[in-house]
Amino acid sequence: MATDASYGNALAGGAQTAPSRTALQIVHEWVTTVDHKKIGLMYIVSALLFLVVAGIEALLMRIQLAVPNNTAVSPEAFNRLFTMHGTTMVFFVGMPILFGFGNYLIPLMIGARDMAFPRLNAFSFWCTFFGGILLYLSYVAGSGLAGAGTAPDVGWWAYAPLTAAPFSPGHSTDYWTLSVLLSGISSIGSAINIVATVVSMRCPGMKLTRMPLLVWLYTVMSMLVFVTVSPLTAAQIMLMFDRYLGSHFFDTQAGGSAVLWMHFFWIFGHPEVYVLILPAFAFANEIIPVFSRKAIFGYPAMVAASVGIGFVSLSVWAHHMFTVGMSAGSNTFFVLATMAVGVPTGIKIFNWLATIWGGRIQFTTAMLFSIGFLFQFLVAGLTGIMLASAPFDWQLGNSYFVVAHFHYVLVGAILFMLFAAFYYWYPKMTGRMMSEKIGKWHFWLFLIGFHITFDLMHIPGILGMPRRIYTYEADRGWMIWNLIISGGAAIQAIATIVFVYNLVWSFFKGKVAGPDPWDAWTLEWAAASPPPPYNFPQTPVVESRRPLWDIKHPEDADAYYE
Amino acid sequence: MLVLLIDSANLPQVIHGPTSIFSPAGTPAHSIFSLSMLVLAVTFCVFLIVASLLTYAIIRFREGRYKGEAEEPPQIYGSNQIELSWTVIPILIVVMLFLASARVIFTTQDATKPASSLDVVVVGHQFWWEYRYPKYGIVTANELHVPVSDSKNPEPTFLTLTSADTDHSFWVPRLAGKTDLIPNRVNSMWIDPPDAGIYLGQCAQYCGVQHAKMLIRVYADTPSQFEQWIKDQQKPAVQDASKQEGREVFEHNACISCHTIQGTVATGTFGPNLTHLASRDTIASGSVPLNAKNLREFIDNPAHFKPGVLMPSMHLSNHDLDAVTAYLMSLK
């Protein structure tokens, strides 16, 4: 049996009265902090700011595409918009916000006082934050202010040779390269930190087989970051060499290879999707059981499936390259590898279903977003199977069908689980509950907007509309779909405003949460809300995967079954 | 395999269109279409089953049904048999879809090239298409003419694809899947339109500012039409004495450093070959119909129709503009 005293202390050690400080002192404290919780929050807040910026970029694109031959946005500006939208969302929203939640939660969930390398942690955050600032500096400084600034316009994959000096004069591509390089350094630093923390900082009794699934998934994700961000970083440096030091890696006019860049980029770029989705799975693994009031179904299978996804995802990158003229044999291999990912992914969906089965589902906002995630991730997986079939991809690749597919993953699955994570852990982070009433408005509005936009977006792809075009012909039959899609985007924007309002309102007016508002089972709920510096007054000792369940149900403790 | 019998004509009208992948014409597009119907049917069944189970579970096990029960539900940690079954079934589905895909990959990519086939070299440029017919000594732009091909007289067109600058992708959805044009690399694909007519498409790989207006028009000609077209294109440029003034404007400006007009001093290759410009239906890579008004506008200010176009404005006087437009319109 776990020692009640240690939890008791933590549960009791709640409100602290802070002495009043000047604004400068507060800023100084945040800027110099190495506390994993403060760094986690800074990651999350900075990612939210970039989310709003990149969201506005998406809205501008949807305004331009609402009708054919529109002139709301110039071609040059449009090309910058989709480049900045993609780069920002992946490198300065997705990665940081997920690392932010990981930073905040992992030490708490494994009963540790901080991350293994607190200063590396702060360094990683500031790298990615200034990386994002550097990227946006390009708008005012790209080719010098005389050119009124030029943001990168090479797409977020920055295919060679469009990035070569003759096709991309000025410095816009350099801003892209350097800021992505910074983001890469930051990600590798965070990944090292997470793995080191998980290996060396677990509290007594927290065997690997008892770690919360969230921690497992973040470990797999961090391993993937090592293997995949490194080639991207290498490629960025090679690109800089090409542009400034006269090398010819990707310079096709001097015998370089455009396809080489594609390999470098996608051996990062595809596992990157799993780097982003594994934390979303991680949130689902914590939230769905709590609001179904049941233990996760098939914990070992979930761990195995996650590790399996990690490995298989390293051998699927060239499914982004089915149209570049690989041999039939290579194409066939990548079809098989890609479809194989469907198996462990399927196991996860079935295990979540089995977790819900026989439970008592509580429809909190966090659970609603999780349920939305389950359905939408199912659809995203199935359209993924369609795209994995190389001949089908010869038609659908680079069309709006692909845009719809990966937004189903990034918005329908990842962003939905992020929203769920906000509603679920906000009480832990701030000590106050988010408003469930506003939350339900947020959920339903976002759900409607999401489906109007991204369900219908598959259709123009089928009708032959390629991505990254700033306008389109009127006679193709694409207009009606694009018009409705743009309307859906507006609804999503309104829902996002509701969400931000809820974040702010709840911070001041939300109900006081207490340490364990959801009657949950993992260690973070044993600490006060928000947890004090160094989290636990006494190091907890655990004897099962759900230490708080054991305390609450001594007659039916997990420890007996594992 | 009932789904393989589904004909595209049976599909709802709304997903047909001039560039719909569900309105296939020709062998490659048809075999992709049949495969896609199989994949769609399988994935739709999977969706129906899993989504129904999820929906059922969410309704059946909602908390509201258990009001008043303070107890937590029974905790179940897993079941090896059940987990094994939902591992094996997806594996079987994956193997089936993989084999079906592999078949289409090999039959399309490694198709044997019949002796009767036509060879065309396609070169992607920012932001237009160059078509070369090596056997006939023809070079043209933006409008690809190919013969129709049917099972009795198979005459497929094999395209050899490369690029002069950045990456592009040749995509005419009704005829075949897309294949990229990559500088310093040679790709290939083939099409065999069964019916005469125009098939539309556009560049499907982002290639720079004007990617959006890099349109493709494929003209499938009957054998006699195609023969006639070849003959016309092989002729040298029309020499019309009444258009001499326009010709001089053309030849005394930088036009000749980028454009070729067979039989004149204009031998540039950076821009489209204009020898038979007036035989085309469109200009500016298919973005506007060819007529004197549009052509004059295009010469005066190329960026008017295609912002980001690499052709500069020559700042010609109105008089010279009229003359050179008349000359180019005479190049049938």
PDB file of N, CA and C in Angstrom, chain B residues 176-226:
ATOM      1  N   ALA B 176      -4.538  10.316 -66.196  1.00  0.00           N
ATOM      2  CA  ALA B 176      -3.591   9.513 -65.411  1.00  0.00           C
ATOM      3  C   ALA B 176      -3.286  10.230 -64.117  1.00  0.00           C
ATOM      4  N   GLY B 177      -2.581   9.519 -63.232  1.00  0.00           N
ATOM      5  CA  GLY B 177      -2.080  10.169 -62.032  1.00  0.00           C
ATOM      6  C   GLY B 177      -0.974  11.138 -62.407  1.00  0.00           C
ATOM      7  N   LYS B 178      -0.508  11.883 -61.395  1.00  0.00           N
ATOM      8  CA  LYS B 178       0.496  12.902 -61.689  1.00  0.00           C
ATOM      9  C   LYS B 178       1.905  12.311 -61.608  1.00  0.00           C
ATOM     10  N   THR B 179       2.822  12.915 -62.363  1.00  0.00           N
ATOM     11  CA  THR B 179       4.240  12.572 -62.247  1.00  0.00           C
ATOM     12  C   THR B 179       5.026  13.879 -62.223  1.00  0.00           C
ATOM     13  N   ASP B 180       6.032  13.927 -61.355  1.00  0.00           N
ATOM     14  CA  ASP B 180       6.774  15.173 -61.175  1.00  0.00           C
ATOM     15  C   ASP B 180       7.796  15.391 -62.286  1.00  0.00           C
ATOM     16  N   LEU B 181       8.044  16.664 -62.582  1.00  0.00           N
ATOM     17  CA  LEU B 181       9.118  17.053 -63.491  1.00  0.00           C
ATOM     18  C   LEU B 181      10.195  17.674 -62.616  1.00  0.00           C
ATOM     19  N   ILE B 182      11.350  17.031 -62.594  1.00  0.00           N
ATOM     20  CA  ILE B 182      12.388  17.435 -61.650  1.00  0.00           C
ATOM     21  C   ILE B 182      13.660  17.732 -62.428  1.00  0.00           C
ATOM     22  N   PRO B 183      14.262  18.902 -62.170  1.00  0.00           N
ATOM     23  CA  PRO B 183      15.476  19.234 -62.920  1.00  0.00           C
ATOM     24  C   PRO B 183      16.579  18.220 -62.646  1.00  0.00           C
ATOM     25  N   ASN B 184      17.394  17.981 -63.641  1.00  0.00           N
ATOM     26  CA  ASN B 184      18.514  17.053 -63.516  1.00  0.00           C
ATOM     27  C   ASN B 184      18.023  15.631 -63.243  1.00  0.00           C
ATOM     28  N   ARG B 185      16.844  15.310 -63.779  1.00  0.00           N
ATOM     29  CA  ARG B 185      16.278  13.982 -63.588  1.00  0.00           C
ATOM     30  C   ARG B 185      15.253  13.757 -64.691  1.00  0.00           C
ATOM     31  N   VAL B 186      15.095  12.508 -65.129  1.00  0.00           N
ATOM     32  CA  VAL B 186      14.132  12.216 -66.189  1.00  0.00           C
ATOM     33  C   VAL B 186      13.096  11.231 -65.663  1.00  0.00           C
ATOM     34  N   ASN B 187      11.830  11.604 -65.731  1.00  0.00           N
ATOM     35  CA  ASN B 187      10.735  10.717 -65.346  1.00  0.00           C
ATOM     36  C   ASN B 187       9.902  10.362 -66.566  1.00  0.00           C
ATOM     37  N   SER B 188       9.014   9.400 -66.403  1.00  0.00           N
ATOM     38  CA  SER B 188       8.153   9.091 -67.540  1.00  0.00           C
ATOM     39  C   SER B 188       6.762   8.683 -67.068  1.00  0.00           C
ATOM     40  N   MET B 189       5.806   8.825 -67.930  1.00  0.00           N
ATOM     41  CA  MET B 189       4.445   8.367 -67.683  1.00  0.00           C
ATOM     42  C   MET B 189       3.777   8.185 -69.041  1.00  0.00           C
ATOM     43  N   TRP B 190       2.581   7.590 -69.020  1.00  0.00           N
ATOM     44  CA  TRP B 190       1.910   7.424 -70.316  1.00  0.00           C
ATOM     45  C   TRP B 190       0.412   7.657 -70.188  1.00  0.00           C
ATOM     46  N   ILE B 191      -0.172   8.078 -71.317  1.00  0.00           N
ATOM     47  CA  ILE B 191      -1.612   8.334 -71.365  1.00  0.00           C
ATOM     48  C   ILE B 191      -2.156   7.730 -72.651  1.00  0.00           C
ATOM     49  N   ASP B 192      -3.420   7.382 -72.637  1.00  0.00           N
ATOM     50  CA  ASP B 192      -4.046   6.859 -73.867  1.00  0.00           C
ATOM     51  C   ASP B 192      -5.518   7.248 -73.917  1.00  0.00           C
ATOM     52  N   PRO B 193      -5.787   8.521 -74.159  1.00  0.00           N
ATOM     53  CA  PRO B 193      -7.184   8.975 -74.171  1.00  0.00           C
ATOM     54  C   PRO B 193      -7.990   8.216 -75.223  1.00  0.00           C
ATOM     55  N   PRO B 194      -9.135   7.642 -74.814  1.00  0.00           N
ATOM     56  CA  PRO B 194      -9.916   6.851 -75.761  1.00  0.00           C
ATOM     57  C   PRO B 194     -10.820   7.701 -76.660  1.00  0.00           C
ATOM     58  N   ASP B 195     -11.156   8.899 -76.203  1.00  0.00           N
ATOM     59  CA  ASP B 195     -12.088   9.729 -76.977  1.00  0.00           C
ATOM     60  C   ASP B 195     -11.441  11.055 -77.335  1.00  0.00           C
ATOM     61  N   ALA B 196     -11.782  11.551 -78.539  1.00  0.00           N
ATOM     62  CA  ALA B 196     -11.274  12.854 -78.951  1.00  0.00           C
ATOM     63  C   ALA B 196     -11.852  13.933 -78.041  1.00  0.00           C
ATOM     64  N   GLY B 197     -11.077  14.973 -77.817  1.00  0.00           N
ATOM     65  CA  GLY B 197     -11.562  16.055 -76.969  1.00  0.00           C
ATOM     66  C   GLY B 197     -10.433  16.698 -76.209  1.00  0.00           C
ATOM     67  N   ILE B 198     -10.791  17.666 -75.344  1.00  0.00           N
ATOM     68  CA  ILE B 198      -9.775  18.376 -74.564  1.00  0.00           C
ATOM     69  C   ILE B 198      -9.817  17.879 -73.130  1.00  0.00           C
ATOM     70  N   TYR B 199      -8.666  17.538 -72.597  1.00  0.00           N
ATOM     71  CA  TYR B 199      -8.548  17.111 -71.201  1.00  0.00           C
ATOM     72  C   TYR B 199      -7.725  18.154 -70.445  1.00  0.00           C
ATOM     73  N   LEU B 200      -8.269  18.611 -69.320  1.00  0.00           N
ATOM     74  CA  LEU B 200      -7.639  19.711 -68.602  1.00  0.00           C
ATOM     75  C   LEU B 200      -6.859  19.234 -67.390  1.00  0.00           C
ATOM     76  N   GLY B 201      -5.914  20.048 -67.003  1.00  0.00           N
ATOM     77  CA  GLY B 201      -5.139  19.753 -65.798  1.00  0.00           C
ATOM     78  C   GLY B 201      -4.306  20.962 -65.454  1.00  0.00           C
ATOM     79  N   GLN B 202      -3.415  20.808 -64.484  1.00  0.00           N
ATOM     80  CA  GLN B 202      -2.500  21.895 -64.171  1.00  0.00           C
ATOM     81  C   GLN B 202      -1.338  21.387 -63.347  1.00  0.00           C
ATOM     82  N   CYS B 203      -0.341  22.248 -63.211  1.00  0.00           N
ATOM     83  CA  CYS B 203       0.848  21.894 -62.448  1.00  0.00           C
ATOM     84  C   CYS B 203       0.441  21.580 -61.017  1.00  0.00           C
ATOM     85  N   ALA B 204       0.950  20.463 -60.500  1.00  0.00           N
ATOM     86  CA  ALA B 204       0.552  20.045 -59.154  1.00  0.00           C
ATOM     87  C   ALA B 204       1.719  20.030 -58.182  1.00  0.00           C
ATOM     88  N   GLN B 205       2.807  20.681 -58.535  1.00  0.00           N
ATOM     89  CA  GLN B 205       3.897  20.813 -57.557  1.00  0.00           C
ATOM     90  C   GLN B 205       4.272  22.283 -57.497  1.00  0.00           C
ATOM     91  N   TYR B 206       4.204  22.858 -56.296  1.00  0.00           N
ATOM     92  CA  TYR B 206       4.458  24.286 -56.144  1.00  0.00           C
ATOM     93  C   TYR B 206       5.798  24.660 -56.762  1.00  0.00           C
ATOM     94  N   CYS B 207       5.765  25.621 -57.699  1.00  0.00           N
ATOM     95  CA  CYS B 207       6.971  25.902 -58.489  1.00  0.00           C
ATOM     96  C   CYS B 207       7.337  27.370 -58.498  1.00  0.00           C
ATOM     97  N   GLY B 208       6.641  28.174 -57.708  1.00  0.00           N
ATOM     98  CA  GLY B 208       6.976  29.595 -57.672  1.00  0.00           C
ATOM     99  C   GLY B 208       5.728  30.459 -57.740  1.00  0.00           C
ATOM    100  N   VAL B 209       5.945  31.748 -57.960  1.00  0.00           N
ATOM    101  CA  VAL B 209       4.874  32.736 -57.820  1.00  0.00           C
ATOM    102  C   VAL B 209       3.608  32.356 -58.588  1.00  0.00           C
ATOM    103  N   GLN B 210       3.786  31.934 -59.848  1.00  0.00           N
ATOM    104  CA  GLN B 210       2.608  31.776 -60.699  1.00  0.00           C
ATOM    105  C   GLN B 210       2.218  30.305 -60.894  1.00  0.00           C
ATOM    106  N   HIS B 211       2.529  29.482 -59.912  1.00  0.00           N
ATOM    107  CA  HIS B 211       2.172  28.064 -59.941  1.00  0.00           C
ATOM    108  C   HIS B 211       0.703  27.862 -60.313  1.00  0.00           C
ATOM    109  N   ALA B 212      -0.160  28.739 -59.834  1.00  0.00           N
ATOM    110  CA  ALA B 212      -1.605  28.525 -59.995  1.00  0.00           C
ATOM    111  C   ALA B 212      -2.069  28.592 -61.441  1.00  0.00           C
ATOM    112  N   LYS B 213      -1.369  29.361 -62.265  1.00  0.00           N
ATOM    113  CA  LYS B 213      -1.847  29.521 -63.647  1.00  0.00           C
ATOM    114  C   LYS B 213      -0.990  28.736 -64.629  1.00  0.00           C
ATOM    115  N   MET B 214      -0.362  27.680 -64.144  1.00  0.00           N
ATOM    116  CA  MET B 214       0.422  26.836 -65.039  1.00  0.00           C
ATOM    117  C   MET B 214      -0.485  25.686 -65.477  1.00  0.00           C
ATOM    118  N   LEU B 215      -1.409  26.027 -66.394  1.00  0.00           N
ATOM    119  CA  LEU B 215      -2.480  25.097 -66.754  1.00  0.00           C
ATOM    120  C   LEU B 215      -2.049  24.173 -67.890  1.00  0.00           C
ATOM    121  N   ILE B 216      -2.716  23.030 -67.943  1.00  0.00           N
ATOM    122  CA  ILE B 216      -2.412  22.026 -68.974  1.00  0.00           C
ATOM    123  C   ILE B 216      -3.661  21.794 -69.814  1.00  0.00           C
ATOM    124  N   ARG B 217      -3.482  21.743 -71.133  1.00  0.00           N
ATOM    125  CA  ARG B 217      -4.576  21.350 -72.018  1.00  0.00           C
ATOM    126  C   ARG B 217      -4.067  20.228 -72.913  1.00  0.00           C
ATOM    127  N   VAL B 218      -4.696  19.076 -72.812  1.00  0.00           N
ATOM    128  CA  VAL B 218      -4.324  17.959 -73.679  1.00  0.00           C
ATOM    129  C   VAL B 218      -5.414  17.782 -74.735  1.00  0.00           C
ATOM    130  N   TYR B 219      -5.039  17.893 -76.011  1.00  0.00           N
ATOM    131  CA  TYR B 219      -5.980  17.703 -77.109  1.00  0.00           C
ATOM    132  C   TYR B 219      -5.820  16.289 -77.626  1.00  0.00           C
ATOM    133  N   ALA B 220      -6.853  15.469 -77.449  1.00  0.00           N
ATOM    134  CA  ALA B 220      -6.821  14.133 -78.038  1.00  0.00           C
ATOM    135  C   ALA B 220      -7.458  14.232 -79.419  1.00  0.00           C
ATOM    136  N   ASP B 221      -6.650  13.997 -80.456  1.00  0.00           N
ATOM    137  CA  ASP B 221      -7.112  14.170 -81.838  1.00  0.00           C
ATOM    138  C   ASP B 221      -7.433  12.815 -82.473  1.00  0.00           C
ATOM    139  N   THR B 222      -8.392  12.812 -83.390  1.00  0.00           N
ATOM    140  CA  THR B 222      -8.614  11.603 -84.184  1.00  0.00           C
ATOM    141  C   THR B 222      -7.385  11.412 -85.072  1.00  0.00           C
ATOM    142  N   PRO B 223      -7.162  10.189 -85.603  1.00  0.00           N
ATOM    143  CA  PRO B 223      -5.946   9.959 -86.394  1.00  0.00           C
ATOM    144  C   PRO B 223      -5.772  10.972 -87.520  1.00  0.00           C
ATOM    145  N   SER B 224      -6.868  11.312 -88.214  1.00  0.00           N
ATOM    146  CA  SER B 224      -6.713  12.238 -89.339  1.00  0.00           C
ATOM    147  C   SER B 224      -6.401  13.651 -88.842  1.00  0.00           C
ATOM    148  N   GLN B 225      -7.097  14.067 -87.755  1.00  0.00           N
ATOM    149  CA  GLN B 225      -6.807  15.386 -87.171  1.00  0.00           C
ATOM    150  C   GLN B 225      -5.347  15.470 -86.742  1.00  0.00           C
ATOM    151  N   PHE B 226      -4.887  14.387 -86.105  1.00  0.00           N
ATOM    152  CA  PHE B 226      -3.535  14.412 -85.569  1.00  0.00           C
ATOM    153  C   PHE B 226      -2.518  14.506 -86.695  1.00  0.00           C
TER     154      PHE B 226
END
